[in-house]
Coordinates of C-alpha atoms in Angstrom, one line a residue:
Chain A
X1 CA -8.7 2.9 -66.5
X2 CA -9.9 -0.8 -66.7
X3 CA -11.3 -3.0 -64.2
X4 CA -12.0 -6.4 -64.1
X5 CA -15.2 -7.6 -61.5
X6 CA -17.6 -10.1 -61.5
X7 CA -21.1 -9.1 -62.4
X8 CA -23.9 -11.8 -61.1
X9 CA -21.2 -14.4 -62.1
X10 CA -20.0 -13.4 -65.4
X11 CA -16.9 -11.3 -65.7
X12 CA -16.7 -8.4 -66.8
X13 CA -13.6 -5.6 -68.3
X14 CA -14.4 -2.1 -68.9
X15 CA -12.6 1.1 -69.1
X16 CA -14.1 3.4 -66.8
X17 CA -13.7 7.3 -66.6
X18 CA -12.6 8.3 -63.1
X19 CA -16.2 9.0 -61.7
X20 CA -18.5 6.9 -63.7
X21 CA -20.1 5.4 -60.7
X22 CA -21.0 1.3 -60.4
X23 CA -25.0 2.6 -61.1
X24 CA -24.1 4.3 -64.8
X25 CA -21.6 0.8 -65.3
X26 CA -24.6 -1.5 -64.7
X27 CA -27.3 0.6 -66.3
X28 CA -25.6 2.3 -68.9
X29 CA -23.5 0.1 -70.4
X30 CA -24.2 -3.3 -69.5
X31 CA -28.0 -2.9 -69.2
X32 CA -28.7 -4.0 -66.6
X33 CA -31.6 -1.7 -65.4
X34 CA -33.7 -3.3 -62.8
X35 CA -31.0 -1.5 -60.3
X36 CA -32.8 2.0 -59.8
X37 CA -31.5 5.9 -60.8
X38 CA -33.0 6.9 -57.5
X39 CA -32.2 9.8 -55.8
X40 CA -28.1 9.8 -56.8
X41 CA -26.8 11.0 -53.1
X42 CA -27.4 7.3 -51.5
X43 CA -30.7 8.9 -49.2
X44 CA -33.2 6.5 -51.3
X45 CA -31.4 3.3 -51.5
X46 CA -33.1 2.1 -54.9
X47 CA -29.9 1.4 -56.4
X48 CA -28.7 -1.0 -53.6
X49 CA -26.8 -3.6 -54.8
X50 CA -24.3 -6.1 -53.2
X51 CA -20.6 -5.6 -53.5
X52 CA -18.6 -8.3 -52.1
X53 CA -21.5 -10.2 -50.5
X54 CA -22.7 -6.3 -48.9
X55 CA -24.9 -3.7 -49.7
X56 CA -24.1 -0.7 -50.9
X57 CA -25.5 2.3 -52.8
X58 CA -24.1 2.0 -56.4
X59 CA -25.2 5.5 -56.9
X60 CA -21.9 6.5 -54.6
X61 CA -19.7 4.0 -55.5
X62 CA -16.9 4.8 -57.7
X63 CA -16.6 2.2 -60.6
X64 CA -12.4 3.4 -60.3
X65 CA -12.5 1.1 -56.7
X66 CA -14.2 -2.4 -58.1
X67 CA -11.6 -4.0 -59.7
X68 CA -11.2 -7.4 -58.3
X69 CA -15.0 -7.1 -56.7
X70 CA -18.0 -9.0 -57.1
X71 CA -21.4 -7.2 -58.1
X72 CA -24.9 -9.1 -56.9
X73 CA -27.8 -7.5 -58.8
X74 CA -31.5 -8.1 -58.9
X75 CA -30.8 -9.5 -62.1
X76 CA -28.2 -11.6 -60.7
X77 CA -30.5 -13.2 -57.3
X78 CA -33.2 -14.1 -59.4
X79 CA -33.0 -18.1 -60.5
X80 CA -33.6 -18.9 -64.6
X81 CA -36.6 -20.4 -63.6
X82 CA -39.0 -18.6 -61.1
X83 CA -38.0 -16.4 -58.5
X84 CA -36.0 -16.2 -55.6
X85 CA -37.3 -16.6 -52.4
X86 CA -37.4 -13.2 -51.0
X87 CA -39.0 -11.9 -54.4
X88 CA -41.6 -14.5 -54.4
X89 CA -42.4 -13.6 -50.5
X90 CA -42.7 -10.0 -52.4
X91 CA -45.2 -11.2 -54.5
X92 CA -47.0 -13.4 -52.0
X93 CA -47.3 -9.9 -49.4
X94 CA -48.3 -8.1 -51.7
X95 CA -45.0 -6.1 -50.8
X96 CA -44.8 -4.0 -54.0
X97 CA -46.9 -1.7 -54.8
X98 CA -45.6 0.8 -58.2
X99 CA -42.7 -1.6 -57.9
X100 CA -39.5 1.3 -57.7
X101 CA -37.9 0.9 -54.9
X102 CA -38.8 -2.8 -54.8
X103 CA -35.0 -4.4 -56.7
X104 CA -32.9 -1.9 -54.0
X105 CA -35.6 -3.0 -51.4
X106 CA -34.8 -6.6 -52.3
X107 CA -31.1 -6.5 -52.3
X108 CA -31.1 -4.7 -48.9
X109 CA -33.2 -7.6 -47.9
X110 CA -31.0 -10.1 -49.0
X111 CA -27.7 -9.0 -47.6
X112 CA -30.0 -8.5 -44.2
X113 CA -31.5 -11.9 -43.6
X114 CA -27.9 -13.5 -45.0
X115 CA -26.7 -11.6 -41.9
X116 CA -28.6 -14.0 -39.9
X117 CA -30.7 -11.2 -38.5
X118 CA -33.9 -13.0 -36.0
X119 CA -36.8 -12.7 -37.0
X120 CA -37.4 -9.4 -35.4
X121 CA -39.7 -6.5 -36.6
X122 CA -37.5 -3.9 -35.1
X123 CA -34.5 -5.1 -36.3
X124 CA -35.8 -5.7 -39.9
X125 CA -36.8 -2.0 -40.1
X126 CA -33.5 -1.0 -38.9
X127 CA -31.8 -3.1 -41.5
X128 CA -33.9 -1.6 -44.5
X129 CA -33.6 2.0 -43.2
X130 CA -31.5 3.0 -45.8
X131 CA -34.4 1.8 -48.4
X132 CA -37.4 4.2 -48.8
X133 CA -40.8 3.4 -50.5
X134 CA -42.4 6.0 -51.3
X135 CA -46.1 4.3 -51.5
X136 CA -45.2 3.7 -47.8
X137 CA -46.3 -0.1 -48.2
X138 CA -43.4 -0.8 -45.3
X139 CA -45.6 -2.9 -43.0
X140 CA -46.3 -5.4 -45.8
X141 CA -42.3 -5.7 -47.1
X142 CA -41.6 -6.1 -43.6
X143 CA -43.9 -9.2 -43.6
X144 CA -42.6 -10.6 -46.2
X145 CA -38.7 -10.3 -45.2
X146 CA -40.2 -12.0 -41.8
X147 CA -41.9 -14.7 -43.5
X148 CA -38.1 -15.7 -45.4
X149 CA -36.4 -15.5 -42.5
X150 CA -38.6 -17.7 -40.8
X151 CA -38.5 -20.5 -43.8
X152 CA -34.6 -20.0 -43.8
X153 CA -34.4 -20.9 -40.2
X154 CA -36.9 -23.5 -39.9
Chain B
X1 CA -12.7 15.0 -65.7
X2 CA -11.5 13.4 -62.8
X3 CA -8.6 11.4 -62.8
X4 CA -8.5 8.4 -60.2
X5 CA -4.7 7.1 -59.3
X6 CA -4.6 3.9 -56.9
X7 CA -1.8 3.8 -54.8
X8 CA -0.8 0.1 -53.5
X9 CA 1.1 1.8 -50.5
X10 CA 0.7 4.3 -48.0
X11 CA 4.3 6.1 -49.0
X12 CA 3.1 5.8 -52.6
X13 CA -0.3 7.4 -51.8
X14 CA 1.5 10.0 -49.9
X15 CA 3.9 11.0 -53.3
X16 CA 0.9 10.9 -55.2
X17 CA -0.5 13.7 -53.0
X18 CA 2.3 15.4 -53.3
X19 CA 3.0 15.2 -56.9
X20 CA -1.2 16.5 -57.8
X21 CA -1.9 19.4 -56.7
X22 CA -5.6 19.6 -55.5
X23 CA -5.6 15.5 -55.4
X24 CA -8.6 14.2 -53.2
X25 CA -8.0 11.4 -50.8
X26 CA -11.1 9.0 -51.8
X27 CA -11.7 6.6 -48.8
X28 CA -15.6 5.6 -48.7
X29 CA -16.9 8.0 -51.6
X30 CA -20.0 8.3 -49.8
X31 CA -19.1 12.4 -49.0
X32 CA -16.3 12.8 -52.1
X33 CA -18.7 11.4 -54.8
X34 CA -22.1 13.3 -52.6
X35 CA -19.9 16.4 -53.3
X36 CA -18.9 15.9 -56.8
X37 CA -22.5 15.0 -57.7
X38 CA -23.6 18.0 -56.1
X39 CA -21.4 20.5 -57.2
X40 CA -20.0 21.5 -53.6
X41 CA -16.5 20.2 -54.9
X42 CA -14.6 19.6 -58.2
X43 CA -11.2 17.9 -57.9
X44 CA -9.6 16.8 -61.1
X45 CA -7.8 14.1 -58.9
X46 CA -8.9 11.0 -57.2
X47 CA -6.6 8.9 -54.9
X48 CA -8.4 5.9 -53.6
X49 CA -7.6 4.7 -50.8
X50 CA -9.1 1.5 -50.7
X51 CA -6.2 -0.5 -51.4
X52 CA -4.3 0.0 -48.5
X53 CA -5.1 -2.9 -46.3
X54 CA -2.8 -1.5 -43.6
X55 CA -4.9 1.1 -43.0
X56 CA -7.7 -1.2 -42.4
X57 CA -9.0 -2.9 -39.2
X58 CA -9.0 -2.7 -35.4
X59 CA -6.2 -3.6 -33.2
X60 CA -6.9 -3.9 -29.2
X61 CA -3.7 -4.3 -27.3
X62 CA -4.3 -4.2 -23.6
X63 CA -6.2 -1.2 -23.1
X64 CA -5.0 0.5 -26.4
X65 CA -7.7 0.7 -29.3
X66 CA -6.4 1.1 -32.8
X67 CA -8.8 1.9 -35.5
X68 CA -7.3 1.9 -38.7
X69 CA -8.4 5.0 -40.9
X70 CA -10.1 3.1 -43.7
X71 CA -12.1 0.8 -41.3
X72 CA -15.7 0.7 -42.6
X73 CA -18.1 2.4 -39.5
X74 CA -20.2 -1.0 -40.2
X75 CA -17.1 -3.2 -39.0
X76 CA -16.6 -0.6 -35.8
X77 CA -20.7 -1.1 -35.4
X78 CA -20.6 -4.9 -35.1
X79 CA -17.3 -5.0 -33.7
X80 CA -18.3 -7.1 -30.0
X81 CA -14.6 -6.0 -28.4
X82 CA -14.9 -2.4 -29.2
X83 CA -19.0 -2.8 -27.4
X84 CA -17.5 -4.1 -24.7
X85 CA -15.0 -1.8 -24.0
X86 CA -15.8 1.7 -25.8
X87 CA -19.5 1.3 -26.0
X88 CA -19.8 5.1 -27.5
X89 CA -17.9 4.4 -30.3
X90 CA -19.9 1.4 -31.7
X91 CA -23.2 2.8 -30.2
X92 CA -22.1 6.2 -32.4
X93 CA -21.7 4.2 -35.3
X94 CA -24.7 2.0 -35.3
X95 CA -26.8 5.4 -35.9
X96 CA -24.8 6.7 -39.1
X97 CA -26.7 6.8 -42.5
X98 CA -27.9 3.6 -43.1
X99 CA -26.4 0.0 -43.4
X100 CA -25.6 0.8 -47.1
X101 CA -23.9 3.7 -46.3
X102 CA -22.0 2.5 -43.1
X103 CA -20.6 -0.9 -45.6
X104 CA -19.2 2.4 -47.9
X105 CA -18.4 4.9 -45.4
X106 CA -14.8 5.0 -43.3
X107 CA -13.9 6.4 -39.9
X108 CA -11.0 8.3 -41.4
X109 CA -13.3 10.0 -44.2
X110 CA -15.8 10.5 -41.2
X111 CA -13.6 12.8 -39.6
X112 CA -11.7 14.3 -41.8
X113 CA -14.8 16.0 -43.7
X114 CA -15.0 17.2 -40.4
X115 CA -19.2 17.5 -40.4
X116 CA -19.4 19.1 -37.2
X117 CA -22.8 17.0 -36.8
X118 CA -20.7 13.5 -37.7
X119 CA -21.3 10.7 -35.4
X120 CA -17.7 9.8 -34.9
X121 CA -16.0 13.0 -33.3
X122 CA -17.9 12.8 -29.8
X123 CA -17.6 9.1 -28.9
X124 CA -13.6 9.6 -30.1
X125 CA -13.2 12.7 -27.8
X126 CA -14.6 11.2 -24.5
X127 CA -11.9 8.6 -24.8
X128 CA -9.1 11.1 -25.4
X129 CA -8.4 9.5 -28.4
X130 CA -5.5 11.0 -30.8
X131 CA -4.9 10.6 -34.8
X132 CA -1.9 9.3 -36.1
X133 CA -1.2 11.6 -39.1
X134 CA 0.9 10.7 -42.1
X135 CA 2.4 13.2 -44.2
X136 CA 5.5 13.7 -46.7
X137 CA 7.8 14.8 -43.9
X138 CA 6.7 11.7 -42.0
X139 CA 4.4 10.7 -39.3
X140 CA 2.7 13.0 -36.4
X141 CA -0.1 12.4 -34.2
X142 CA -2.2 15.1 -32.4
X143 CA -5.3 15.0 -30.3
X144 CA -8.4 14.3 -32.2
X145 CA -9.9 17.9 -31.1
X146 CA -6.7 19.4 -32.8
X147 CA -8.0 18.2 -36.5
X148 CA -11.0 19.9 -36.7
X149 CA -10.3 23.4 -37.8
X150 CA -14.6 24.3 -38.9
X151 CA -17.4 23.4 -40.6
X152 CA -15.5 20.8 -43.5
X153 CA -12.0 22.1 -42.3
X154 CA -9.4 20.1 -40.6
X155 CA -5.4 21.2 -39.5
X156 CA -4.4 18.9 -42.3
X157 CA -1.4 19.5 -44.5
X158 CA -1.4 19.3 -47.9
X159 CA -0.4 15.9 -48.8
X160 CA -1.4 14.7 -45.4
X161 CA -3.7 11.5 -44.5
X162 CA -5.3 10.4 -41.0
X163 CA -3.9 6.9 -41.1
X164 CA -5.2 5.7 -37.8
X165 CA -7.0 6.5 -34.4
X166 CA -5.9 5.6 -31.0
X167 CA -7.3 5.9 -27.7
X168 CA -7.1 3.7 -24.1
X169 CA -9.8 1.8 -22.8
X170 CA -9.6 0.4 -19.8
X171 CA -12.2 -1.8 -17.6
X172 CA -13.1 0.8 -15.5
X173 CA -14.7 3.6 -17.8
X174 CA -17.9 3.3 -19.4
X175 CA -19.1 5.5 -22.2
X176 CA -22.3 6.2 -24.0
X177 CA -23.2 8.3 -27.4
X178 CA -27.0 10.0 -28.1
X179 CA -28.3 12.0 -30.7
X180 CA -31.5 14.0 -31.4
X181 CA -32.7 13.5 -35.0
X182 CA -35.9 14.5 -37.0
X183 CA -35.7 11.0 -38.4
X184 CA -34.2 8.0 -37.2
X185 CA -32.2 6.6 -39.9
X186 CA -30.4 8.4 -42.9
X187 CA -30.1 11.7 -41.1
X188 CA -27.8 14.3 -39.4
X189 CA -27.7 14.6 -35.7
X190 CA -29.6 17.9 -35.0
X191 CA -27.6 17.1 -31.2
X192 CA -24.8 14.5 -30.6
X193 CA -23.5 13.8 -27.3
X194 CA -21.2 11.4 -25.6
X195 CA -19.8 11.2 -22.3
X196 CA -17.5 8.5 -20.4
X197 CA -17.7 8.1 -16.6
X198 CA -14.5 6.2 -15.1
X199 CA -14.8 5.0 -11.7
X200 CA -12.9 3.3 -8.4
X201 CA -16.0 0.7 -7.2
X202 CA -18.6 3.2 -6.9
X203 CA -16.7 6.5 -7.1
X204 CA -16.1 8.9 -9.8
X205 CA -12.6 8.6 -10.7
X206 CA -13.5 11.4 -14.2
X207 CA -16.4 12.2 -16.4
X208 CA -15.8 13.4 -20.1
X209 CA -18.8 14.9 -21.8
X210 CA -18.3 16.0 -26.1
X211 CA -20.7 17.6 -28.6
X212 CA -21.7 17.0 -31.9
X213 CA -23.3 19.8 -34.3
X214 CA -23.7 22.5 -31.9
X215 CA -20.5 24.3 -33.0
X216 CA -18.7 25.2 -35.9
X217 CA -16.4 22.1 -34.2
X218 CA -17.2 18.6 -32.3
X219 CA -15.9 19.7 -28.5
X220 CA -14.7 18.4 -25.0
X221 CA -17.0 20.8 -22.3
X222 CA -14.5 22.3 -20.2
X223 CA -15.4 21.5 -16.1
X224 CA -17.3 17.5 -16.1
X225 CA -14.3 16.1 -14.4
X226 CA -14.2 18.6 -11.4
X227 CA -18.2 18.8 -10.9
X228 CA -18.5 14.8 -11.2
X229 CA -15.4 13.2 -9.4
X230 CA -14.1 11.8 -6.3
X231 CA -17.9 11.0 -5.2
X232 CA -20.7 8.6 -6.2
X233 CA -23.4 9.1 -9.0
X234 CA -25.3 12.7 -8.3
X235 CA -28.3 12.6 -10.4
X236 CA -28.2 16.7 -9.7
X237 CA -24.4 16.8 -10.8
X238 CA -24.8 15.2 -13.9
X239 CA -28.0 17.5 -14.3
X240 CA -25.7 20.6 -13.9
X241 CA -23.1 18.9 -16.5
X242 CA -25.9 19.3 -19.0
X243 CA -27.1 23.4 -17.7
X244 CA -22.9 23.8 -18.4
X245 CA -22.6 22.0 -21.8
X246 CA -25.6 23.8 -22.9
X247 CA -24.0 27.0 -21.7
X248 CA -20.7 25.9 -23.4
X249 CA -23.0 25.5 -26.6
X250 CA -23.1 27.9 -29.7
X251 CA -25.4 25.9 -32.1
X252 CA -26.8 27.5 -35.2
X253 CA -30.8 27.1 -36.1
X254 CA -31.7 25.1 -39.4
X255 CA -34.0 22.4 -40.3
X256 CA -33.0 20.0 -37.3
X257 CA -34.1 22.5 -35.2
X258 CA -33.4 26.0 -33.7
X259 CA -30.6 27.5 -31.5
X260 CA -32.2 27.3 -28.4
X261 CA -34.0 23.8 -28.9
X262 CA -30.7 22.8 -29.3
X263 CA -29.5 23.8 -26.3
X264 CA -32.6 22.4 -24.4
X265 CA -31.4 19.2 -26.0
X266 CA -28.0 19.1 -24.6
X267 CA -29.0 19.8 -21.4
X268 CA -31.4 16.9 -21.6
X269 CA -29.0 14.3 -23.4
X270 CA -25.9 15.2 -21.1
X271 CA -27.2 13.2 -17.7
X272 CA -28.7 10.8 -19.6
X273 CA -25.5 10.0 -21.3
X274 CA -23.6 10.5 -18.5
X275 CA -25.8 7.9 -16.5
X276 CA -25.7 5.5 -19.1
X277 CA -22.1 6.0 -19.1
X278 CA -21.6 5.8 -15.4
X279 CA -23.9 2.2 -15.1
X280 CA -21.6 0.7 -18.4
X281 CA -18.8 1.6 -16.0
X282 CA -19.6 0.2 -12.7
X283 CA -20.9 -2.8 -14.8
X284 CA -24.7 -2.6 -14.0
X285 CA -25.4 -2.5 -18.2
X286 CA -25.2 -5.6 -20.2
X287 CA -22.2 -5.5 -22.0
X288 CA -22.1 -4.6 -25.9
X289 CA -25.9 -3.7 -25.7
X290 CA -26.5 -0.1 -27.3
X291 CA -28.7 2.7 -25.6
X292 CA -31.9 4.4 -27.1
X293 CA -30.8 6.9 -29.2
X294 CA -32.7 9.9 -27.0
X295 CA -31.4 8.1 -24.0
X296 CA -34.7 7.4 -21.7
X297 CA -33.7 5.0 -19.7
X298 CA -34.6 4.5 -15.8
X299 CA -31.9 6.6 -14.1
X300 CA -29.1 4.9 -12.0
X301 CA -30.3 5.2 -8.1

């Protein structure tokens, strides 16, 4: 079947076989691999990537379902120049350690201070909870999704 | 390999079922594609679901709640009218997966892959609510406890859909939904229980308690309504509603814990959620916000 989406603002047509799932369609065949082959039943959350403006686990999403959608990426939030906010408060943290989970970690970040979350510890760990790390470096990724959403309100 | 047909209609979606044999409804994906991936199931036809908008949405008309089947469980957790008025529902929803998976997931795919552990059953049962089936002979509805048949088994028909669920919610009833978990997010209620309290001023008018993953089905405990109504909060009533649902209570032992923990769990979880429950009614909770999962809150005097 074909579908037509956006991917981070170019289109895109492809035939896609019945259960080829938006994770092989970004990877495989348009390369786009900073989106993570995590775990592949949605418990990880390193393939998050945003689907209409929300986050979802591409690992479970059938490709067969997207036509007409729009597909965020890592590749797709980060400027030509530089990077984007959230990744540079990343950087600045120190909020990635072997760096894996980091591009879901992100995305999941992005859809949840566009939700105009407050700047809340509790509800910034509820709102990545669905993003492991396995180096366990959560304290200092929470620090840094604090430190953005305090810049984007003030 | 799978096919995937996508229906623009309901009455097409329904002829499509009927015409492939063995065709999968595919709401979410977040259990159809788990399964595939997995190998627990192999359908050589897809029909996604995701097109029809009619399907979609909540509807509040007086004290009537209408959840459309293919509502997302994110847009029933951050739905303020449904916090207001059926707290358990939202509150029930809030806990599922994770964000990611409650943006993918569906209330209709919820229950019809009929977990006995999902979220969705208990909250639903405690406000009586019924599912509006559609089929190729037409449309039936049934009470929600009527579509779970076991573990992954509903009554469905072949060629049948849950289009929608509907249950009343008026001002006077509060509800409530806990769960026991190893972890907090991304995981299975080991325990899930909801109760509603209804009341006149003070006084009982009913009380509903209904249990998640402690039988092969989510269930209504028989006998709330006669040991809690027609008086006033009793903190040793509601604490005999849990010795009862725990009595009422076959769970199995696995990794979220053994039969008997269980069961301690219920008993524990039932008066708390009843007195959460009973406070939403009588008004002294602020409105739309959510419970502790476990529950521990100061008791209502």
């Amino acid at each position: 079947m074909r579908i037509e989406l956006m991917v981070n603002g170019d289109p895109v047509s492809r035939l896609v076989e019945g259960s080829e799932s938006l994770l092989d369609l970004l990877r495989n065949d348009l390369g786009l691999v900073g989106t993570k082959w995590g775990c592949l039943t949605g418990d990880c959350g390193a393939c998050t990537v945003l689907v209409n403006s929300e986050p979802v686990v591409s690992c479970l999403k059938a490709c067969a379902q997207l036509d007409g959608s729009t597909v965020t990426t890592i590749e797709g939030l980060t400027p030509t120049h530089g990077l984007s906010d959230l990744q540079q408060a990343f950087v600045d943290h120190f909020a990635t350690q072997c760096g894996f989970c980091t591009p879901g970690m992100i995305m999941a970040a992005e859809a949840l201070v566009n939700s105009g979350v407050p700047a809340d510890e509790a509800a910034i760990r509820e709102g990545l909870s669905g993003n492991l790390c396995r180096c366990t470096g959560y304290n200092k990724i929470v620090d840094a999704v604090m430190s953005v959403i305090e810049q984007r309100n003030a | 390999m799978v096919e995937v047909l996508i229906p623009g209609t309901l009455a097409e979606a329904l002829g499509m079922l009927a015409d492939r044999e063995g065709a999968v409804p595919l709401a979410g994906g977040t259990d159809v594609l788990l399964d595939m991936r997995t190998g627990r199931s192999d359908p050589t036809v897809l029909v996604d679901m995701s097109r029809l908008d009619g399907l979609r949405g909540v509807g509040i008309d007086g004290d009537l709640v209408t959840i459309g089947a293919m509502t997302s469980i994110r847009t029933i957790e951050r739905d303020a009218e449904l916090a207001a008025r059926s707290t358990a529902v939202p509150e029930a929803a809030h806990v599922l997966g994770s964000v990611q998976i409650r943006v993918m997931a569906t209330l209709g795919g919820n229950l019809c892959h009929a977990t006995p552990s999902a979220e969705m059953p208990p909250p639903l049962l405690v406000h009586g609510a019924e599912v509006d089936i559609a089929g190729p002979d037409g449309g039936r509805t049934v009470p929600l406890a009527d579509l779970f048949a076991g573990p992954g088994a509903t009554t469905l028909d072949p060629g049948e859909l849950v289009a929608a669920v509907r249950y009343p919610a008026p001002s006077n009833l509060g509800s409530c939904y806990l769960r026991q978990t190893v972890r907090w997010s991304m995981d299975l209620a080991g325990v899930g229980v909801a109760a509603s309290v209804a009341v006149d001023g003070d006084r009982i008018t009913t009380a509903t308690v209904a249990l998640g993953a402690v039988a092969p089905t989510p269930f209504v405990v028989g006998g709330v309504a006669d040991l809690m109504a027609d008086d006033p909060w009793d903190p040793e009533r509601a604490g005999e509603a849990g010795r009862m649902a725990a009595a009422a209570s076959s769970p199995i032992s696995d990794a979220r814990g053994s039969a008997d923990y269980r069961c301690s769990v219920v008993a524990a979880l039932v008066p708390r959620a009843l007195g959460i429950a009973y406070r939403r009614a009588i008004g002294g909770w602020p409105v739309g916000r959510f419970s502790p999962t476990n529950g521990l809150v100061e008791e209502p005097a």
